[in-house]
Every structure is written in C-alpha cells, then in structure tokens.
Short mmCIF file of C-alpha atoms in Angstrom, two decimals:
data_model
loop_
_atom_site.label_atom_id
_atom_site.label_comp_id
_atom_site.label_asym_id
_atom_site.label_seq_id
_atom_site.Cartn_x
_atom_site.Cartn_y
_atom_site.Cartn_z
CA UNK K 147 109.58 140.95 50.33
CA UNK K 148 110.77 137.72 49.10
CA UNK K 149 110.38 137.08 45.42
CA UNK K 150 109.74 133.58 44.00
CA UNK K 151 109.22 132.29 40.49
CA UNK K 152 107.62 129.13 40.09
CA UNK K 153 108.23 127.41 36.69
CA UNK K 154 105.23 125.62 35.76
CA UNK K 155 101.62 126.35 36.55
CA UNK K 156 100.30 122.39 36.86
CA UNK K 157 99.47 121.39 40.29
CA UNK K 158 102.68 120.76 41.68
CA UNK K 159 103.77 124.55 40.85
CA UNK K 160 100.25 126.31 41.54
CA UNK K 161 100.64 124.07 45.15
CA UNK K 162 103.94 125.16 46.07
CA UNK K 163 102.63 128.74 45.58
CA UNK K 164 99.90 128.07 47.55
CA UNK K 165 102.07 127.00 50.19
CA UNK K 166 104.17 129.75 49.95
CA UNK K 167 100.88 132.32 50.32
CA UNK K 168 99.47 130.32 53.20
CA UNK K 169 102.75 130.94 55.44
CA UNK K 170 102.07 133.31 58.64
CA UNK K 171 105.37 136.04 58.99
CA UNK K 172 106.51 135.90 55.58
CA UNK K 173 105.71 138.81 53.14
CA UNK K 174 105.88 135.89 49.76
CA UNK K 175 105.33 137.53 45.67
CA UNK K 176 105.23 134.61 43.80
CA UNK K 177 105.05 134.59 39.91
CA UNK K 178 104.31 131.69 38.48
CA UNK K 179 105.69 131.22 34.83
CA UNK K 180 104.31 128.68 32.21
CA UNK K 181 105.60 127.94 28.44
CA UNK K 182 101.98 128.42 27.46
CA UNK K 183 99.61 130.49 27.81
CA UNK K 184 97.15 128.75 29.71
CA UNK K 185 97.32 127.06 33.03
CA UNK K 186 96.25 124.09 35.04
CA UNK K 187 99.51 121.84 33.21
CA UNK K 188 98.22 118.39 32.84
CA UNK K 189 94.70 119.09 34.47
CA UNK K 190 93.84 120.76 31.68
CA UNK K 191 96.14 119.14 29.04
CA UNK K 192 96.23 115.47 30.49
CA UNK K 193 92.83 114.42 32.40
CA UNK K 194 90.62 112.65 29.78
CA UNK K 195 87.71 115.21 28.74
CA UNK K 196 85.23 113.18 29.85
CA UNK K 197 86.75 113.17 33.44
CA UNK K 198 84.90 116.35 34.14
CA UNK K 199 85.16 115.93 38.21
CA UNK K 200 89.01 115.57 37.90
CA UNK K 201 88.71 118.75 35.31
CA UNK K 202 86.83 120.41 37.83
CA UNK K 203 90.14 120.45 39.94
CA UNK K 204 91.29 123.69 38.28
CA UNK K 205 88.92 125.75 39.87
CA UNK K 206 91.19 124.80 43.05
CA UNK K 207 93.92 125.76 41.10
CA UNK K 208 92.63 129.06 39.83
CA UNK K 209 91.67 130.26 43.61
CA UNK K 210 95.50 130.24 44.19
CA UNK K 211 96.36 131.91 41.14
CA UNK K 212 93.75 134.47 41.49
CA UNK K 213 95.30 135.26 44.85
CA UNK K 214 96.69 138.52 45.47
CA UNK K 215 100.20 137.63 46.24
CA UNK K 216 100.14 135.19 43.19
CA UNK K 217 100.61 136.61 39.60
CA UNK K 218 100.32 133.99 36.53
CA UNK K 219 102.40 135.18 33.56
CA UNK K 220 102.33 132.35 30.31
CA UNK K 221 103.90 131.93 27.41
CA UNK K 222 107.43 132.06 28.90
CA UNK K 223 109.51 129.73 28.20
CA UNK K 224 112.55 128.86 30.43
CA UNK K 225 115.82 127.96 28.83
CA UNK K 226 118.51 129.00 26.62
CA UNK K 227 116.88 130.40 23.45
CA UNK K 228 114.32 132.24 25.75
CA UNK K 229 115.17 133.24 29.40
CA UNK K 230 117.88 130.86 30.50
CA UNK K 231 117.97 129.73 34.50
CA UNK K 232 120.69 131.83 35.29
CA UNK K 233 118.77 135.08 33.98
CA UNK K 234 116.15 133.91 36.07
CA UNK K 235 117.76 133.62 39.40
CA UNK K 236 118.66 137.17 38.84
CA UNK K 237 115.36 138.39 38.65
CA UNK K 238 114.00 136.65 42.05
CA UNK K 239 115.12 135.30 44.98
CA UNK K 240 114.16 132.08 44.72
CA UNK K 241 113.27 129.65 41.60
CA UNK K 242 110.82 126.79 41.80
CA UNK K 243 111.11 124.46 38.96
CA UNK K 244 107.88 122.47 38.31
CA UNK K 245 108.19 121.04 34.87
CA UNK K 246 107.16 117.77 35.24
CA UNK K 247 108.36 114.86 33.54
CA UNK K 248 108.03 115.68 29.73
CA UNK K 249 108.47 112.86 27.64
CA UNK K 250 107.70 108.95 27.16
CA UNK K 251 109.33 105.85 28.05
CA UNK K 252 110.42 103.69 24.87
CA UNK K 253 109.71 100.03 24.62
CA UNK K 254 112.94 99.80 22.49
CA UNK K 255 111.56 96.85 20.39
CA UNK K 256 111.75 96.83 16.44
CA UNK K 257 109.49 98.84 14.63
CA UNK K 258 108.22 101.22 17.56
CA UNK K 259 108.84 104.22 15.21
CA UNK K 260 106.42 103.21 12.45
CA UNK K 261 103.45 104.91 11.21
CA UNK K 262 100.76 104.44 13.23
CA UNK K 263 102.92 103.79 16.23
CA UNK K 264 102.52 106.45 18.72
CA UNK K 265 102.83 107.37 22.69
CA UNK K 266 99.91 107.57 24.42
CA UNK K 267 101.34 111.30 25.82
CA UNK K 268 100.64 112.32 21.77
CA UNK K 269 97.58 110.57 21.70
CA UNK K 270 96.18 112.44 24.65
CA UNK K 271 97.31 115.50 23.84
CA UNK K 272 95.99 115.50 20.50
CA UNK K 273 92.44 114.54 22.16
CA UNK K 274 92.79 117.83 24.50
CA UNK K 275 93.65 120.21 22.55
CA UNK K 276 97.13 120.79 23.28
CA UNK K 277 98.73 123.87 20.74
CA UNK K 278 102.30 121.63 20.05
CA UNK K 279 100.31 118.72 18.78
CA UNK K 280 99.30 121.10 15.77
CA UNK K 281 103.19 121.87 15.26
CA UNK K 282 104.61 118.53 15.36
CA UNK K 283 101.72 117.21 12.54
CA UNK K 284 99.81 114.94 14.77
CA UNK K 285 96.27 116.42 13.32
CA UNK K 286 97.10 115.60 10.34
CA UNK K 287 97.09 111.85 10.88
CA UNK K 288 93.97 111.94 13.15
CA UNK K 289 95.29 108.78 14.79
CA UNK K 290 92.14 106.20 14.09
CA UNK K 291 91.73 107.23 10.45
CA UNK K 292 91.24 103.43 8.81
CA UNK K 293 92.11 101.81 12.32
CA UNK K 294 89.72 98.71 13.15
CA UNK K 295 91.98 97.50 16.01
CA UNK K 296 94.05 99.30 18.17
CA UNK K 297 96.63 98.05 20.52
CA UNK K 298 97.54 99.46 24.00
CA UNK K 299 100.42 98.73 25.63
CA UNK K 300 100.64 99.33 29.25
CA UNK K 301 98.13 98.77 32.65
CA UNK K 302 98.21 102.22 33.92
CA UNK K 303 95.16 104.73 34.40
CA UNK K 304 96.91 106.44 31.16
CA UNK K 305 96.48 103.04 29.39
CA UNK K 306 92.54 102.94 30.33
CA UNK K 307 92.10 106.79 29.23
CA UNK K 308 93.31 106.16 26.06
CA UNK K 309 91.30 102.98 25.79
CA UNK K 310 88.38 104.43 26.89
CA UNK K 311 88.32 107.33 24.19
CA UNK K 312 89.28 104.98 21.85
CA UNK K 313 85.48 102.95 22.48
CA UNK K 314 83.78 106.03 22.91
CA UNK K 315 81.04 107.26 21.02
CA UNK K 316 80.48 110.14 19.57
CA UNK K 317 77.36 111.18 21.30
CA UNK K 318 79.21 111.06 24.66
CA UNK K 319 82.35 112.70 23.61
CA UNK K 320 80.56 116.07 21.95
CA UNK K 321 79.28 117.37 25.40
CA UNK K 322 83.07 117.41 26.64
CA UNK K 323 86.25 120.04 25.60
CA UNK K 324 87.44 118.63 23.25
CA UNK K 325 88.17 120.24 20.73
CA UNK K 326 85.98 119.74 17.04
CA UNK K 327 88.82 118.34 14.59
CA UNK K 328 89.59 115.57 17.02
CA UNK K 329 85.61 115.02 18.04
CA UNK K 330 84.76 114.96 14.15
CA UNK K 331 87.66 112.35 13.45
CA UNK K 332 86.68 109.93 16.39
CA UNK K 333 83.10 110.21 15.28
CA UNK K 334 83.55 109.07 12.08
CA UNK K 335 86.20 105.87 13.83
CA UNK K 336 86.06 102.44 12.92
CA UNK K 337 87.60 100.80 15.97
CA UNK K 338 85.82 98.13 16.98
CA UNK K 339 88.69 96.52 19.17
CA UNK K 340 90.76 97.63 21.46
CA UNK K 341 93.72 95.66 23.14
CA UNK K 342 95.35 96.81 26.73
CA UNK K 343 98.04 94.53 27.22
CA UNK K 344 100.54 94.67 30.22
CA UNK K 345 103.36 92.28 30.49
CA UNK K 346 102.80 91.49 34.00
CA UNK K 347 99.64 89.81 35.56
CA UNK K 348 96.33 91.31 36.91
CA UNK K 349 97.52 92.28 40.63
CA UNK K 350 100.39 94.26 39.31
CA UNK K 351 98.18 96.30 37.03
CA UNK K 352 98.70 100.16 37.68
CA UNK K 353 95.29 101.04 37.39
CA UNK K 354 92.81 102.54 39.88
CA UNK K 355 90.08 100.68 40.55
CA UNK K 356 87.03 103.63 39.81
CA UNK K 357 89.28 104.29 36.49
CA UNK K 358 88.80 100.30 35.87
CA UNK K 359 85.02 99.95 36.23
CA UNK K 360 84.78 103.19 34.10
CA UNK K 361 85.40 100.61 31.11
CA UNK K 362 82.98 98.48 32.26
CA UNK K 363 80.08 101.09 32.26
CA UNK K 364 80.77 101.81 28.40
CA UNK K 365 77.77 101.43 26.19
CA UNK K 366 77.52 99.18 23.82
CA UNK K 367 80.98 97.64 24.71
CA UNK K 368 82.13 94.58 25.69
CA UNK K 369 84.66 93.85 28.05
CA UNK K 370 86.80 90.57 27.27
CA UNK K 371 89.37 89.33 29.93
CA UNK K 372 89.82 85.32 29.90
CA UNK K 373 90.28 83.57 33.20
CA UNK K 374 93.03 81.01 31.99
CA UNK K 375 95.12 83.80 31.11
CA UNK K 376 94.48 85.54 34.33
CA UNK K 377 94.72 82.63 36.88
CA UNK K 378 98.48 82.53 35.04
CA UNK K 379 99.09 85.43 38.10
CA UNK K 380 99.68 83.76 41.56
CA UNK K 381 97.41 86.21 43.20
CA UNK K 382 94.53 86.02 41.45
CA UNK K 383 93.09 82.61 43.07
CA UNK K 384 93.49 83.94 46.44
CA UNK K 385 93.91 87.59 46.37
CA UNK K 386 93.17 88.48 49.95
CA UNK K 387 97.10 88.89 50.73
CA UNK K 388 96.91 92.05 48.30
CA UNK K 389 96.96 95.48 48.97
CA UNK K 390 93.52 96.69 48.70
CA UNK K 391 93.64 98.73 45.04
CA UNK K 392 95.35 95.68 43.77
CA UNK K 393 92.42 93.31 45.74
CA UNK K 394 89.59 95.51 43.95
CA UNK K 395 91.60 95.40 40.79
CA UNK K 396 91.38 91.53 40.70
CA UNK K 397 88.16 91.35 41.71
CA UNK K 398 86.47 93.31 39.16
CA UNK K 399 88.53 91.99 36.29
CA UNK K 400 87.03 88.55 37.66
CA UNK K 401 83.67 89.62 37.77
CA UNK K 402 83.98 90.46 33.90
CA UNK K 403 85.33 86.75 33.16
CA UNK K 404 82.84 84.95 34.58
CA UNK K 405 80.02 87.06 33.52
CA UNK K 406 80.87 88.01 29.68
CA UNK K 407 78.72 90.23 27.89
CA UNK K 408 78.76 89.31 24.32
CA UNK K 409 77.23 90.92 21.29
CA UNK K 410 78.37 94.90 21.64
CA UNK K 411 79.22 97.08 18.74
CA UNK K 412 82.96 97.42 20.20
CA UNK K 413 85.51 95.47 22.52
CA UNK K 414 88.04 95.83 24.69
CA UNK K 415 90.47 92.88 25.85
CA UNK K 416 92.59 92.95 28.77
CA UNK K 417 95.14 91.14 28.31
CA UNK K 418 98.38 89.87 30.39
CA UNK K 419 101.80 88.23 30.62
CA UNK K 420 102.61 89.68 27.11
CA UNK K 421 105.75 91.79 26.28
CA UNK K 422 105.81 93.54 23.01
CA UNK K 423 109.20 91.96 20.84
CA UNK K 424 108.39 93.81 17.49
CA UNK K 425 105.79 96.18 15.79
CA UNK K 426 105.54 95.18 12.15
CA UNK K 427 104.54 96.74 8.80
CA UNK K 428 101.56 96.55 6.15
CA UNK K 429 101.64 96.84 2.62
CA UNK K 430 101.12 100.50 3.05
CA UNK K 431 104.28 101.01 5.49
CA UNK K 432 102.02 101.30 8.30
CA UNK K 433 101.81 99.33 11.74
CA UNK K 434 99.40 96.55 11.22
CA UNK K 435 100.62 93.93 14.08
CA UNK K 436 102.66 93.60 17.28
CA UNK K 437 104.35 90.19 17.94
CA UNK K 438 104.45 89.68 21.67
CA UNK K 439 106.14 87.10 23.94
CA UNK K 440 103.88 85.27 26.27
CA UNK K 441 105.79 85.95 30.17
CA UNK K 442 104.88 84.07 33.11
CA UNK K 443 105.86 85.13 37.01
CA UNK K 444 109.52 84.53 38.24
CA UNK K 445 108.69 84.56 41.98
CA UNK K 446 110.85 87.82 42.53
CA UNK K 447 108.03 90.38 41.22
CA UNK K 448 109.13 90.08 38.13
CA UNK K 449 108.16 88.36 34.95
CA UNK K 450 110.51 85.71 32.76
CA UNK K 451 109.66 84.84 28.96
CA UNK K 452 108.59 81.93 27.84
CA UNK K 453 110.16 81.61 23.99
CA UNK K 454 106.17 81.63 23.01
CA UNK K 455 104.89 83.67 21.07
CA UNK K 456 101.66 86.18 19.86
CA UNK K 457 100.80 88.23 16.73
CA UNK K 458 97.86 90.65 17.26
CA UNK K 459 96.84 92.78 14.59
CA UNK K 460 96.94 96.14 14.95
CA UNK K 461 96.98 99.67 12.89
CA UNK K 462 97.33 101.44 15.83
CA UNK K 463 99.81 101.49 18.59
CA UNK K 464 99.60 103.72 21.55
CA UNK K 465 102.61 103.01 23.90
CA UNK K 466 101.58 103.70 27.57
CA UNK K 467 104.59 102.71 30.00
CA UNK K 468 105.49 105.34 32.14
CA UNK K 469 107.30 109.10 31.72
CA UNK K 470 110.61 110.23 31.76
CA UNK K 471 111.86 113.88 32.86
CA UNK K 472 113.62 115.56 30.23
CA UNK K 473 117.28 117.91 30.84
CA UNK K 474 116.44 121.74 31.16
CA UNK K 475 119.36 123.45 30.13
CA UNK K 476 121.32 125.19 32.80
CA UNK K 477 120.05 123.10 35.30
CA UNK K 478 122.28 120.00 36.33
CA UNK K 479 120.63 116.60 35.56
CA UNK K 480 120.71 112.91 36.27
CA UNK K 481 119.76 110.98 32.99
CA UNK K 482 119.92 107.35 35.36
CA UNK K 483 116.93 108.52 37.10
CA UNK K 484 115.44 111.32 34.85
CA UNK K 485 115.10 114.07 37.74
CA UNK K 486 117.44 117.69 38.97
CA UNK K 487 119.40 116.25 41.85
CA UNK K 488 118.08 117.84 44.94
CA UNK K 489 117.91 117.11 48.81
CA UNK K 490 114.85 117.88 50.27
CA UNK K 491 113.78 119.81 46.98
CA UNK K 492 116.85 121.81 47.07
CA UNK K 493 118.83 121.98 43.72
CA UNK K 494 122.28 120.40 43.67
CA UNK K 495 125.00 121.34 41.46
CA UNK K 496 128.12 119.00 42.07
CA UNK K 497 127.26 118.11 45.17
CA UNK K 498 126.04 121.02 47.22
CA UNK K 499 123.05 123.11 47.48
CA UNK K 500 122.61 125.75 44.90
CA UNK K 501 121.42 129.00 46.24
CA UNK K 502 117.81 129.86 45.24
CA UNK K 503 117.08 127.05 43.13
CA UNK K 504 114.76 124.57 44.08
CA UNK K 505 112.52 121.37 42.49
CA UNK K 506 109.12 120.08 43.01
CA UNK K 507 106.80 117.80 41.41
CA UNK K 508 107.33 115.11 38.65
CA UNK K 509 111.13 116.40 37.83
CA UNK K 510 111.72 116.06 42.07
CA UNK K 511 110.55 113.00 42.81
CA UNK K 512 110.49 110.84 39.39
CA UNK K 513 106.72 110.29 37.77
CA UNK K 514 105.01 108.94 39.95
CA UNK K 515 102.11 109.38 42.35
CA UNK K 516 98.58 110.91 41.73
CA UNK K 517 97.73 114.31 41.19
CA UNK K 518 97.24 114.68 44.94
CA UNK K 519 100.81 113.61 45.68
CA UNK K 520 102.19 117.04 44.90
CA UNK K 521 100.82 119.04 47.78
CA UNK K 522 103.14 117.05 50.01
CA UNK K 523 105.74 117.15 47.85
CA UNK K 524 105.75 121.02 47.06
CA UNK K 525 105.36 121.46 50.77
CA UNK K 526 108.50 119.72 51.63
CA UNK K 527 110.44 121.83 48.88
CA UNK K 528 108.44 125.59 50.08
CA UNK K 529 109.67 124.49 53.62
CA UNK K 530 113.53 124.06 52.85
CA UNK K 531 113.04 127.74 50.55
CA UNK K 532 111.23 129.22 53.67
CA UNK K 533 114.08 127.82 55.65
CA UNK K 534 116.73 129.30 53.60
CA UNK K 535 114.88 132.97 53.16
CA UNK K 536 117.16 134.71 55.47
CA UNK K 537 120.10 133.96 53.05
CA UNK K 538 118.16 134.27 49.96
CA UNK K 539 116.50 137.98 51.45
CA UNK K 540 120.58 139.20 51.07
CA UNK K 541 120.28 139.24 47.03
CA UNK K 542 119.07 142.26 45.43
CA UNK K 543 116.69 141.51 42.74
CA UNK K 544 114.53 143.97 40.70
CA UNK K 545 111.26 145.50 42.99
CA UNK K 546 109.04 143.93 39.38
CA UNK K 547 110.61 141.34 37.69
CA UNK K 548 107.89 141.25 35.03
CA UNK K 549 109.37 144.46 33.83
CA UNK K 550 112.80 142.98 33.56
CA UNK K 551 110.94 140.06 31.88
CA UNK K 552 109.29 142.84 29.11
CA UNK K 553 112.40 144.63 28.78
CA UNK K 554 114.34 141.33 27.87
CA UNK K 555 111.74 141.47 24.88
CA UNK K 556 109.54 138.47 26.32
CA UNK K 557 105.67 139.49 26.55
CA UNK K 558 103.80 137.16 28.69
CA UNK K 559 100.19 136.52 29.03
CA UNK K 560 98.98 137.44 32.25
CA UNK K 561 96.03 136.57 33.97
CA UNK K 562 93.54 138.96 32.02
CA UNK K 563 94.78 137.45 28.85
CA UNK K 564 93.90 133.83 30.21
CA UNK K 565 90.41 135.26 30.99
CA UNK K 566 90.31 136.43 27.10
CA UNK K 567 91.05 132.86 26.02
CA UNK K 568 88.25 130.83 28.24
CA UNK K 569 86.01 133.72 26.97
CA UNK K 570 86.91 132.59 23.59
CA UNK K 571 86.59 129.21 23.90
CA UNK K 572 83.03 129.62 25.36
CA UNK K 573 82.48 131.76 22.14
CA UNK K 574 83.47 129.00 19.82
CA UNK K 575 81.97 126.13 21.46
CA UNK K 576 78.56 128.62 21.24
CA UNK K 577 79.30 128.47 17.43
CA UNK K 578 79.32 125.22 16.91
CA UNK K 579 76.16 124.32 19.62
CA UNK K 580 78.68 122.96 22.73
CA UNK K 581 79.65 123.68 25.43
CA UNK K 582 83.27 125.03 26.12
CA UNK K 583 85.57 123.74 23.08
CA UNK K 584 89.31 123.64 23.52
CA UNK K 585 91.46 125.97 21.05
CA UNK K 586 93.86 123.74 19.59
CA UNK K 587 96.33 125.72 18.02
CA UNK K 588 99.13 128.62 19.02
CA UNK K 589 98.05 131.22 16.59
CA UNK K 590 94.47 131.06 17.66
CA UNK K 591 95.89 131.31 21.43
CA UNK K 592 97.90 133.83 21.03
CA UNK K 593 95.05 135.36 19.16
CA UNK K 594 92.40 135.27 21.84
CA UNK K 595 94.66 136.37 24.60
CA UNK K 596 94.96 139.31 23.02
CA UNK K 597 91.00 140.03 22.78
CA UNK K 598 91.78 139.53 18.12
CA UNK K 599 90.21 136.27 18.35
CA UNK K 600 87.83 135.36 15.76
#
C-alpha cells in the first residue's frame, strides 16, 4: 500500500488527499499532518466569520478527512526542532507539502513597524481565533482600542474583510465564531472611518465583485468613493474593454459616486492612485498618519508618482498587499519567488527531482488564486506522485507511521480529539448564549482535545 503524508490540512492538502482516495487501482493511506490541532487551514483561520457560506466549505473538507483511507493527525509540526523532512520521508513513501504561503508582504516605507501598524494576516487572525495570536501578544493590544480612523492599505478581498469587520457592528458580529475577547473589544470600537487605499486605479483593484457590494450592504455605513479621483484610471470612462470582474468592479464603485449616501454612523473611503511613503508617530509613539504619494497611470500597467503628496490620519494601519511563502527547513527554497522549486509539483533539489517529495498549493504555485484554485493544482501534483508510485512502492517504510510518530515522542491529535474540541466550542459558546465560539488559545486546545476542557 502506498503511504503518503500530506503536510497541511487547508484545502490544498485535504484536496490532494482527496485526489489521492478517488484514484481507481491504487491501494492510497494518506495521513494528513497539521501544526495545529484543528483543521480546515485558512477556511477556518482566514475566511471572515461572517462569511458563513465560504465557512460552510469545511464540511467538504471534513467528508475527505473522515474518509477511511484518510487519517488527520494535528499538532505536528514539521521541521527541525520537531520532525524534520528527512525523518519524514522515512516514515512514508511519499510527502506532500501544503503549507501555504505564511507570511506578509512589507511595504518597506518608514515607520511600518510602529505601534498600531499591523498586517492584515494578524489582524485576521486575531478576529478568528487563531491560538499563535495569543503567543505573539496581539490580544493584548485589541487592535481598535482608541482607534477613530483606520487605514487599509491594499484592494484585495483581504483588504475588504478587514474593512468590513472594522464597520461592523456588534449586533451582527455576536451570531458568528468569533471568539468573545475579540467580539467584546470591537463592540466597544470607536472607528468611525475606514480608509482602503490601493495605489493603482479602480480596474486594477483585486477585489471580487460579491466581496465589493458586501460593503455596500453595511448598515448604517456610508460608502465614499469620489469620481474625480476615479476617472484619474483610463478605464473607468469606458470600461467595456475590461475583463468582466474588473467591468463589475468599476461599475459598482460608480454607482456609489454618483449616488452618495450621506449621514451614517461610520464610513468607508475607497480610495486610489496613492502609495504609502511613510507611517508617522503621535505623541504617544503610536501610528497616527500615513503620508502617501498621489500616482497616476504610466501606460505600461503600471503606476508613476507624481512628487504630490497626502497625509491621512490614522491610529491604525492594517497592511494588506499580498503573501509571501516562508523557507521550511530541509526543504530547498527560492527566496526570488517565495515557493520549493518543483516541476509539475515535484520537489527539486539542485536541479533534479527529489524522490518522494512533492508541493502543492500556495508554496507550489506562489499566492495566488481562490480557494477553488487548489483542486487543480493538487491534482496536477497527486498525478506526477501517482506517476512515480512504482519507484516510490521500492522503499520500505514502517506498516503505521503514527507509531513511529509516538515513539519519536510527538503525540498528535487525531480525529477524535478534533471532535472533543468542536464539542467544546459548542459548550462555551452555550455559556455565554451563542452559537459556536472559537477557542482562542493553545492551552485551552490542547485542553479540550483531550476531553479536560473546562
């Protein structure tokens, strides 16, 4: 029987187990591993709560995992300190690494590290609950404590997430997941305005257009995009020669302009052609404004600046321009383009394909796509492993690698502990009269996957 480990239980790993199930003639094991102790990856760490039909996605994911060929096993971490690659490959015959794309891109301006400055990546994951936030002392600042305005940079669906939760009310954010420190700090925010700013014009915006009109639909808020601003984009007077997304884009965003809805508790601007220079300080040491350079098109897709400049006030940053893949160590990396090299998802290591290691997902192919781009992309990667079985069946590997896994000391939390935890988390949203509430912290993971919660 072939044995495969897939690293990372988001969609693009639970998908390239699935397609490894699905495959007629070929007896498949796969175990897929996960540094926590939940599953589901971004879906359940990275799709705004109140998205609950995106949420709803993991019970997709959980019919694979649930399969009987399919064994989850969390809170394994892969990597030197823990269960390095190489000790990995000797447990299975294959490796699937699915770990996404980890970490921000910097807008390398002055200032970006101040207080009050922050990616959107923390910003979200402080919002859903996610048990590292708790480590690296993100709770503590509770993000919108004493913030009136709050700046977004970027035009991505990430940027209208964050801006969305930011104008949210309480009201409509207690019948979600999330969990009750972060519900109990945004109920009690002050932010009344909220810039998204992008540094290119309105048919270059990254957004979808359902994401868009989500802002739109916000009570009580006011949506704020000015037409002299836009018509600065080439596009926007005539914007039949766009794509469609891009077409839809433009066309709501003029809709807003030329209908404006004044007199709401809270606003959000849209704002373009602006390129963040410097973040700078308060009194307190705090961000309280980013100085931005007005751009305008150079006729190559690009954008050129002008020498003119904007301060907008701001004690709140939230930095929203794209991910980067981080190095795993003891897997070969290329820092240019933030992926493993690979050819057709195989690893390779100076050159050539390394036996039994393969790629899929964010750390494959770069970050990009939707969540829906994965199945393609793990299927292309299961295909050249399927390909290569006949080789890969010559290794002998142990008949259970999860007891070489225990007897290496490691003690992950299989599927019935993940049952313990959603059991919990029903619990404690009973407690406090909600629905399902996130746990937010390690310790209280840990805790309920091993049935001591509470």
């Amino acid at each position: 029987m072939l044995q495969v480990a897939v690293v990372g239980s988001g969609p693009s790993g639970v998908y390239a187990a699935q397609t490894l199930v699905q495959q007629d003639g070929v007896a498949v094991r796969v175990d897929v591993l996960d540094r926590l102790p939940c599953p589901y990856g971004l879906v359940r760490y990275g799709v705004a709560p109140d998205h609950e039909k995106i949420k709803s996605l993991q019970n997709n994911l959980r019919t694979v995992l649930e399969h009987e060929h399919v064994r989850f096993l969390g809170g394994v971490e892969v990597g030197p300190e823990s269960l390095p690659p190489a000790r990995l490959l000797d447990l299975y015959h294959a490796v699937v690494y699915c770990v996404g794309a980890a970490t921000d891109r910097r807008l390398g301006v002055p200032g970006e590290d101040l207080p009050g400055s922050h990616s959107a990546t923390e910003f979200v994951s402080w919002y859903s609950a996610h048990p590292d936030v708790l480590t690296d002392g993100f709770q503590q600042d509770g993000f919108v404590r004493g913030v009136e305005s709050a700046v977004v940079i970027g035009v991505g669906n990430v940027a209208v997430d964050v801006a969305r939760m930011l104008a949210r009310g309480a009201a409509e954010l207690r019948p979600t997941d999330m969990p009750d420190a972060a519900l109990g700090v945004l109920a009690d925010s002050r932010v009344r305005e909220v810039h998204m700013i992008g540094r290119r014009g309105p048919s270059q915006a990254r957004f979808t257009t359902k994401e868009l009109r989500e802002l739109g639909a916000l009570p009580d808020t006011e949506i704020v995009v000015d037409p002299e601003e836009l018509a600065l984009d080439p596009a926007y007077a005539d914007p039949s020669g766009l794509p469609a997304p891009a077409r839809r884009n433009v066309e709501v965003m003029r809709g807003w302009a030329q209908h404006p809805t004044p007199g709401r508790a809270r606003r959000i601007r849209l704002r373009f052609f602006l390129r963040p220079v410097a973040l700078s300080a308060g009194p307190d040491g705090r961000v309280a404004s980013v100085r931005f350079e007005r751009t305008l098109p150079d006729g190559r897709g690009g954008v050129t600046g002008t020498g003119r400049h904007e301060e907008i006030d701001a004690q709140l940053v939230l930095r929203s321009v794209g991910y980067r893949g981080v190095p795993l160590e003891g897997l070969p990396f290329d820092p240019g383009l933030g992926t493993v090299p690979h050819t057709a998802g195989r690893v390779l290591r100076d050159g050539a394909p390394s036996p039994g290691e393969y790629v899929a997902g964010w750390i494959k192919r770069g970050p990009t796509g939707v969540i829906g781009t994965n199945r393609p992309c793990a299927k292309e990667t299961v295909l050249s492993l399927l390909a290569d079985a006949p080789g890969l069946l010559r290794k002998e590997v142990p008949e259970d690698p999860l007891a070489a896994l225990r007897a290496a000391g490691l003690r992950p939390v299989e599927w019935s502990g993940w049952l313990a935890i959603e059991r919990a988390e029903e619990e404690l949203g009973h407690s406090l009269g909600r629905g399902v509430v996130k746990i937010p912290d390690w310790a209280g993971l840990r805790a309920a996957a091993r049935g001591t919660a509470g």
